[in-house]
Coordinates of C-alpha atoms in Angstrom, one line a residue:
X1 CA 56.9 104.6 94.1
X2 CA 55.0 107.1 96.1
X3 CA 54.4 110.2 94.0
X4 CA 51.9 113.0 94.4
X5 CA 50.7 112.8 90.8
X6 CA 50.2 109.2 90.5
X7 CA 46.4 108.5 90.4
X8 CA 44.8 105.3 92.1
X9 CA 45.8 102.0 91.1
X10 CA 48.9 103.1 89.5
X11 CA 47.1 104.3 86.2
X12 CA 49.5 106.5 84.0
X13 CA 48.7 110.1 83.6
X14 CA 48.5 111.4 80.1
X15 CA 49.1 115.4 79.5
X16 CA 46.9 116.6 77.0
X17 CA 45.7 120.2 75.6
X18 CA 49.1 121.9 75.8
X19 CA 52.6 121.9 74.0
X20 CA 56.2 122.7 75.3
X21 CA 56.8 126.3 74.3
X22 CA 59.9 126.4 72.0
X23 CA 61.3 129.7 73.3
X24 CA 61.2 128.6 77.0
X25 CA 64.5 126.6 77.1
X26 CA 66.8 129.0 75.1
X27 CA 65.4 131.9 76.9
X28 CA 66.0 130.2 80.5
X29 CA 69.7 129.4 79.4
X30 CA 70.2 132.9 78.4
X31 CA 68.7 134.3 81.8
X32 CA 70.5 132.0 83.9
X33 CA 73.9 132.7 82.4
X34 CA 72.9 136.5 82.9
X35 CA 71.2 136.4 86.1
X36 CA 74.0 134.1 87.8
X37 CA 76.9 136.0 86.2
X38 CA 75.9 139.4 87.3
X39 CA 74.0 139.0 90.4
X40 CA 76.4 136.2 91.8
X41 CA 79.8 136.0 90.2
X42 CA 80.2 139.8 89.6
X43 CA 80.6 140.3 93.3
X44 CA 83.8 138.5 94.2
X45 CA 85.4 140.2 91.3
X46 CA 84.5 143.4 92.5
X47 CA 84.7 143.0 96.4
X48 CA 88.3 143.9 96.6
X49 CA 87.7 147.4 94.7
X50 CA 84.8 147.9 96.8
X51 CA 86.6 147.4 99.9
X52 CA 89.7 149.5 98.8
X53 CA 87.4 152.5 97.6
X54 CA 85.0 152.7 100.6
X55 CA 87.1 151.3 103.5
X56 CA 84.5 149.0 104.4
X57 CA 86.1 145.7 105.5
X58 CA 85.8 142.4 103.0
X59 CA 84.3 140.5 106.1
X60 CA 81.6 143.2 106.4
X61 CA 80.9 143.2 102.6
X62 CA 80.8 139.4 102.5
X63 CA 78.5 139.2 104.9
X64 CA 76.0 141.3 102.9
X65 CA 76.5 139.0 100.1
X66 CA 75.9 135.9 102.3
X67 CA 72.7 137.6 103.7
X68 CA 71.4 137.7 99.9
X69 CA 71.9 134.0 99.8
X70 CA 70.1 133.4 103.1
X71 CA 67.3 135.6 102.1
X72 CA 67.1 133.7 98.5
X73 CA 66.8 130.6 100.4
X74 CA 63.8 131.7 102.8
X75 CA 62.0 133.6 99.8
X76 CA 62.4 130.6 97.5
X77 CA 59.8 128.7 99.5
X78 CA 57.2 131.4 98.6
X79 CA 58.4 131.7 95.1
X80 CA 58.0 127.9 94.6
X81 CA 54.3 128.1 95.6
X82 CA 53.6 130.9 93.2
X83 CA 55.1 129.0 90.2
X84 CA 53.1 125.8 91.2
X85 CA 49.8 127.7 91.2
X86 CA 50.5 130.5 88.5
X87 CA 53.3 129.7 86.4
X88 CA 56.9 131.4 86.2
X89 CA 56.3 134.2 83.9
X90 CA 55.2 136.8 86.4
X91 CA 57.4 135.9 89.3
X92 CA 60.7 135.6 87.2
X93 CA 60.0 139.0 85.2
X94 CA 59.5 140.6 88.6
X95 CA 62.8 138.8 90.0
X96 CA 64.6 140.2 87.0
X97 CA 63.4 143.9 87.7
X98 CA 64.2 143.5 91.4
X99 CA 67.8 142.2 90.5
X100 CA 68.3 145.6 88.2
X101 CA 66.8 147.6 91.1
X102 CA 69.2 146.0 93.7
X103 CA 72.5 146.3 91.9
X104 CA 71.4 150.1 91.3
X105 CA 70.8 150.3 95.0
X106 CA 74.1 148.8 95.6
X107 CA 76.2 150.5 93.2
X108 CA 74.7 153.9 94.8
X109 CA 74.8 152.9 98.2
X110 CA 76.3 155.9 100.2
X111 CA 76.9 153.5 103.4
X112 CA 76.9 150.1 104.7
X113 CA 73.2 150.3 105.6
X114 CA 72.1 151.0 102.0
X115 CA 74.5 148.4 100.9
X116 CA 73.0 145.8 102.9
X117 CA 69.5 146.9 101.9
X118 CA 70.6 146.6 98.1
X119 CA 71.8 142.9 98.8
X120 CA 68.4 142.0 100.6
X121 CA 66.7 142.9 97.2
X122 CA 69.5 140.8 95.5
X123 CA 68.5 137.8 97.5
X124 CA 64.8 138.4 96.7
X125 CA 65.9 138.6 92.9
X126 CA 68.0 135.3 93.3
X127 CA 64.9 133.4 94.6
X128 CA 63.0 134.5 91.6
X129 CA 65.5 134.0 88.9
X130 CA 68.2 131.3 89.7
X131 CA 68.0 127.6 89.3
X132 CA 65.1 127.0 91.7
X133 CA 62.4 128.7 89.7
X134 CA 63.8 127.7 86.3
X135 CA 63.9 124.0 87.5
X136 CA 60.4 124.5 88.5
X137 CA 59.1 126.0 84.9
X138 CA 61.3 123.1 83.1
X139 CA 59.9 120.3 85.5
X140 CA 56.2 121.2 84.7
X141 CA 56.4 122.3 80.9
X142 CA 59.0 119.5 79.7
X143 CA 57.9 116.4 82.0
X144 CA 58.5 113.6 81.6
X145 CA 61.7 114.6 79.6
X146 CA 62.5 117.2 82.1
X147 CA 65.9 115.6 82.8
X148 CA 67.3 116.8 79.5
X149 CA 65.9 120.2 79.8
X150 CA 67.5 120.7 83.2
X151 CA 70.7 119.5 81.9
X152 CA 70.7 121.9 79.3
X153 CA 69.9 125.0 81.4
X154 CA 72.6 123.9 84.2
X155 CA 75.1 123.6 81.4
X156 CA 74.4 127.2 80.3
X157 CA 74.2 128.2 84.0
X158 CA 77.9 126.8 84.2
X159 CA 79.1 129.2 81.9
X160 CA 78.1 132.2 83.8
X161 CA 81.3 132.7 85.6
X162 CA 83.2 131.9 82.5
X163 CA 81.5 134.8 80.8
X164 CA 80.9 137.3 83.4
X165 CA 83.6 137.0 85.7
X166 CA 86.4 138.4 82.8
X167 CA 83.8 140.8 81.4
X168 CA 83.5 142.4 84.9
X169 CA 87.3 142.6 85.4
X170 CA 87.5 144.3 82.3
X171 CA 84.9 146.9 83.2
X172 CA 86.5 147.4 86.6
X173 CA 89.6 148.2 84.9
X174 CA 88.1 151.1 83.0
X175 CA 85.5 152.2 85.4
X176 CA 84.8 152.5 89.3
X177 CA 82.8 149.5 90.9
X178 CA 79.9 151.8 91.1
X179 CA 79.7 152.6 87.4
X180 CA 80.7 148.8 86.7
X181 CA 77.7 147.7 88.6
X182 CA 75.4 150.2 87.0
X183 CA 76.6 148.6 83.6
X184 CA 75.9 145.2 84.5
X185 CA 72.5 146.0 85.8
X186 CA 71.7 147.7 82.3
X187 CA 72.8 144.3 80.7
X188 CA 70.8 142.2 83.2
X189 CA 67.8 144.6 82.3
X190 CA 68.1 144.2 78.5
X191 CA 68.7 140.5 78.5
X192 CA 66.4 138.9 81.5
X193 CA 63.4 141.2 81.7
X194 CA 62.3 140.9 78.2
X195 CA 63.2 137.1 78.1
X196 CA 61.3 136.4 81.0
X197 CA 58.1 138.4 80.1
X198 CA 57.9 137.4 76.4
X199 CA 59.3 133.7 76.3
X200 CA 57.4 132.5 79.4
X201 CA 54.2 133.6 77.8
X202 CA 53.0 130.2 77.0
X203 CA 50.1 128.6 78.9
X204 CA 50.8 127.1 82.2
X205 CA 50.3 123.2 81.8
X206 CA 47.6 121.9 84.2
X207 CA 49.0 120.1 87.4
X208 CA 48.4 116.6 87.6
X209 CA 45.3 115.1 89.5
X210 CA 45.7 115.7 93.3
X211 CA 46.1 112.4 95.0
X212 CA 43.4 111.0 97.1
X213 CA 45.4 109.2 99.9
X214 CA 45.9 111.5 102.8
X215 CA 49.8 110.5 103.3
X216 CA 50.5 111.7 99.9
X217 CA 49.4 115.5 100.4
X218 CA 52.2 118.0 100.3
X219 CA 51.8 118.5 104.2
X220 CA 51.9 115.0 104.7
X221 CA 55.2 114.5 102.7
X222 CA 56.8 117.7 104.1
X223 CA 56.3 115.9 107.6
X224 CA 57.4 112.5 106.5
X225 CA 60.7 110.8 107.6
X226 CA 61.7 110.7 104.0
X227 CA 61.5 114.3 103.3
X228 CA 63.2 115.4 106.5
X229 CA 66.2 113.1 106.2
X230 CA 66.8 114.0 102.3
X231 CA 66.7 117.8 103.5
X232 CA 69.0 116.9 106.2
X233 CA 71.6 114.9 103.9
X234 CA 71.3 117.6 101.0
X235 CA 72.0 120.4 103.7
X236 CA 75.2 118.5 105.1
X237 CA 76.5 117.9 101.7
X238 CA 75.7 121.5 100.4
X239 CA 77.8 123.0 103.5
X240 CA 80.8 120.8 102.9
X241 CA 80.6 121.3 99.1
X242 CA 80.3 125.0 99.4
X243 CA 83.3 125.1 102.3
X244 CA 85.6 123.1 99.8
X245 CA 85.0 125.3 97.0
X246 CA 85.7 128.5 98.9
X247 CA 88.9 127.0 100.7
X248 CA 90.6 124.9 97.9
X249 CA 92.8 127.9 96.8
X250 CA 93.9 128.4 100.7
X251 CA 94.6 124.8 100.9
X252 CA 96.8 124.7 98.2
X253 CA 98.5 127.9 98.8
X254 CA 99.3 126.5 102.5
X255 CA 100.9 123.6 100.6
X256 CA 103.3 125.8 98.8
X257 CA 101.5 126.3 95.3
X258 CA 101.0 129.8 93.8
X259 CA 97.9 131.8 93.8
X260 CA 97.8 131.2 90.1
X261 CA 98.5 127.5 90.1
X262 CA 95.5 127.2 92.7
X263 CA 93.2 129.0 90.8
X264 CA 94.0 126.9 87.9
X265 CA 93.0 123.9 90.0
X266 CA 89.7 125.5 91.0
X267 CA 88.9 126.6 87.5
X268 CA 89.5 123.4 86.0
X269 CA 87.2 121.6 88.8
X270 CA 84.5 124.0 87.1
X271 CA 85.2 122.8 83.9
X272 CA 84.8 119.4 85.4
X273 CA 81.3 120.3 86.8
X274 CA 80.0 121.1 83.2
X275 CA 81.5 117.8 82.0
X276 CA 79.7 116.0 84.9
X277 CA 76.3 117.5 84.1
X278 CA 76.3 115.9 80.6
X279 CA 76.6 112.4 82.4
X280 CA 73.5 112.7 84.6
X281 CA 70.7 111.8 82.2
X282 CA 72.6 108.4 81.5
X283 CA 73.2 107.9 85.4
X284 CA 69.8 108.6 86.2
X285 CA 68.4 105.9 83.5
X286 CA 70.8 103.3 85.0
X287 CA 70.3 103.8 88.7
X288 CA 67.7 103.9 91.2
X289 CA 66.8 107.2 93.1
X290 CA 68.2 106.5 96.6
X291 CA 71.3 104.5 95.1
X292 CA 72.2 107.6 92.9
X293 CA 72.0 109.9 96.0
X294 CA 73.7 107.9 98.1
X295 CA 76.6 107.3 95.4
X296 CA 76.9 110.9 94.5
X297 CA 76.9 112.2 98.1
X298 CA 79.7 109.4 99.1
X299 CA 81.7 110.5 95.9
X300 CA 81.6 113.8 97.1
X301 CA 83.0 112.9 100.3
X302 CA 85.7 110.7 98.8
X303 CA 87.1 113.4 96.6
X304 CA 87.1 115.8 99.5
X305 CA 89.3 113.5 101.5
X306 CA 91.5 112.7 98.5
X307 CA 92.1 116.6 98.3
X308 CA 92.9 116.5 102.1
X309 CA 95.4 114.0 101.7
X310 CA 97.0 114.6 98.2
X311 CA 99.9 117.2 98.6
X312 CA 100.9 116.5 94.9
X313 CA 102.1 116.1 92.4
X314 CA 100.2 119.0 90.7
X315 CA 98.9 117.2 87.8
X316 CA 97.4 114.8 90.2
X317 CA 95.6 117.5 92.1
X318 CA 94.3 118.7 88.8
X319 CA 92.6 115.3 88.0
X320 CA 91.1 115.1 91.7
X321 CA 89.8 118.5 91.1
X322 CA 88.2 117.7 88.0
X323 CA 86.7 114.6 89.1
X324 CA 85.4 116.6 92.5
X325 CA 83.8 119.0 89.9
X326 CA 81.8 116.4 87.9
X327 CA 80.5 114.9 91.3
X328 CA 79.5 118.5 92.2
X329 CA 77.9 119.1 88.7
X330 CA 75.8 116.0 89.4
X331 CA 74.7 117.2 92.5
X332 CA 72.9 120.1 91.2
X333 CA 71.0 117.8 89.1
X334 CA 70.3 115.5 91.9
X335 CA 68.8 118.1 93.8
X336 CA 67.1 119.5 90.9
X337 CA 65.3 116.1 90.4
X338 CA 65.0 115.0 93.9
X339 CA 61.5 115.8 94.3
X340 CA 60.2 114.4 91.1
X341 CA 62.0 111.2 91.5
X342 CA 60.1 110.7 94.7
X343 CA 56.9 112.5 94.9
X344 CA 56.1 113.7 91.1
X345 CA 55.7 117.0 89.4
X346 CA 52.3 118.3 91.0
X347 CA 53.7 120.5 93.7
X348 CA 57.4 120.6 92.5
X349 CA 57.8 124.4 93.1
X350 CA 56.6 124.1 96.9
X351 CA 58.4 120.9 97.8
X352 CA 61.8 121.8 96.1
X353 CA 61.4 125.3 97.5
X354 CA 61.2 123.7 101.0
X355 CA 63.8 121.2 100.5
X356 CA 66.5 123.7 98.9
X357 CA 65.9 126.3 101.6
X358 CA 68.4 124.6 104.4
X359 CA 70.7 123.8 101.8
X360 CA 71.0 127.5 100.4
X361 CA 71.5 128.7 104.1
X362 CA 74.1 126.3 104.4
X363 CA 76.1 127.5 101.1
X364 CA 75.6 131.0 102.5
X365 CA 77.3 130.1 105.7
X366 CA 79.9 127.6 104.5
X367 CA 82.4 130.5 103.8
X368 CA 82.3 132.0 107.0
X369 CA 82.1 128.6 108.7
X370 CA 85.2 127.3 107.0
X371 CA 87.4 130.4 107.6
X372 CA 86.9 130.1 111.1
X373 CA 87.0 126.4 111.6
X374 CA 90.3 126.1 109.7
X375 CA 92.6 127.5 112.5
X376 CA 90.8 125.6 115.0
X377 CA 91.7 122.1 113.3
X378 CA 94.9 123.4 112.8
X379 CA 95.1 123.9 109.0
X380 CA 92.9 123.2 105.7
X381 CA 94.1 119.5 105.4
X382 CA 92.1 118.6 108.5
X383 CA 89.2 120.9 107.9
X384 CA 88.9 119.1 104.4
X385 CA 88.9 115.8 106.3
X386 CA 86.1 116.9 108.6
X387 CA 84.1 117.9 105.7
X388 CA 84.7 114.7 104.0
X389 CA 83.4 112.9 107.1
X390 CA 80.4 115.4 107.1
X391 CA 79.5 114.6 103.4
X392 CA 79.9 110.8 104.3
X393 CA 77.3 111.3 107.1
X394 CA 75.0 112.7 104.7
X395 CA 75.5 109.7 102.5
X396 CA 74.4 107.6 105.2
X397 CA 71.5 109.7 106.2
X398 CA 70.1 109.4 102.8
X399 CA 69.7 105.6 102.9
X400 CA 66.6 106.5 104.8
X401 CA 65.0 108.8 102.6
X402 CA 63.2 106.3 100.4
X403 CA 59.3 107.1 100.5
X404 CA 57.1 104.1 101.5
X405 CA 56.1 101.9 98.3
X406 CA 59.4 103.0 96.4
X407 CA 61.3 99.9 94.9
X408 CA 64.8 100.3 94.1

């Protein structure tokens, strides 16, 4: 296995002189729930009220939100390099402050220009506070047992919509959308700024020794065929996955189910996502890196195809959605461990940022593309079959992503 942190002749590296800070994992669990819940999940709850109150079209406000995701993916590359060199405390604290500022700008925006500006700031905040920087921090602090820590923090992050979507709805029933965002900004400030500023103060562990082989440098890895193929596969998979999530309700409504019934199918799929993440550590122990990657992406393709060809009964749709959610949950952890499984931990932030940027871009474009393609394909069932084929192609592509020297 080719790893950036593997010394010559395969000698094992022993990490000395530092201990894992106890406060990091619980703090990141709290900040992931809060940051995702407020900066990300509050928007779909408030967007109908925003459009009704301002007269702005839903497509325009959604474009502002998607722009934030695009900014997040691009800025995440730089954030990863900063964390590699200096640790997560300063950048994640600054991200929390920026998140509070962004929501304040959004809440007070008198026009669309300022509204878009607020969401650009939100994208910068996402890049510095969401999963990628948290994964980079945990991977360095908790290696070689980082999979357990990553699993715990993603389980917590999975509760973000459960906690903050209902809370946002309650606030919106009593206040305007602008006041609701200001209240949420205050909660974000109270919970995430001190948590990042004080819980992440522990010494940043030294990076593993730099590799001596030219082909193992970050620049060489980034330009390598395995890295490029893996990035392409994860991007195609992310596009298919997010397109399925945002169009599942329209698919079921098109088949005659009520919006409430469709929402339950989607929501229970989210529960499956949480369940799936609890299984990843066991899966990682019993499968090789490429085998696991191919299998999970292929399963994503199969569950998407199953949704396309299964009109009912309702109970069967719930089962398929839960299984699809379990696969999605594992895919999140798959991406979190993709770099360390292949190239080690030394340049995790930089490599994962570059690997994740195209996937984040694809996830931002997926809602618009799916909505535009469904009429062209003659409906959502055919769209789902096309998305299944796209994920299937990603599974084939990833077979070429094994670095030289890797033995499955």
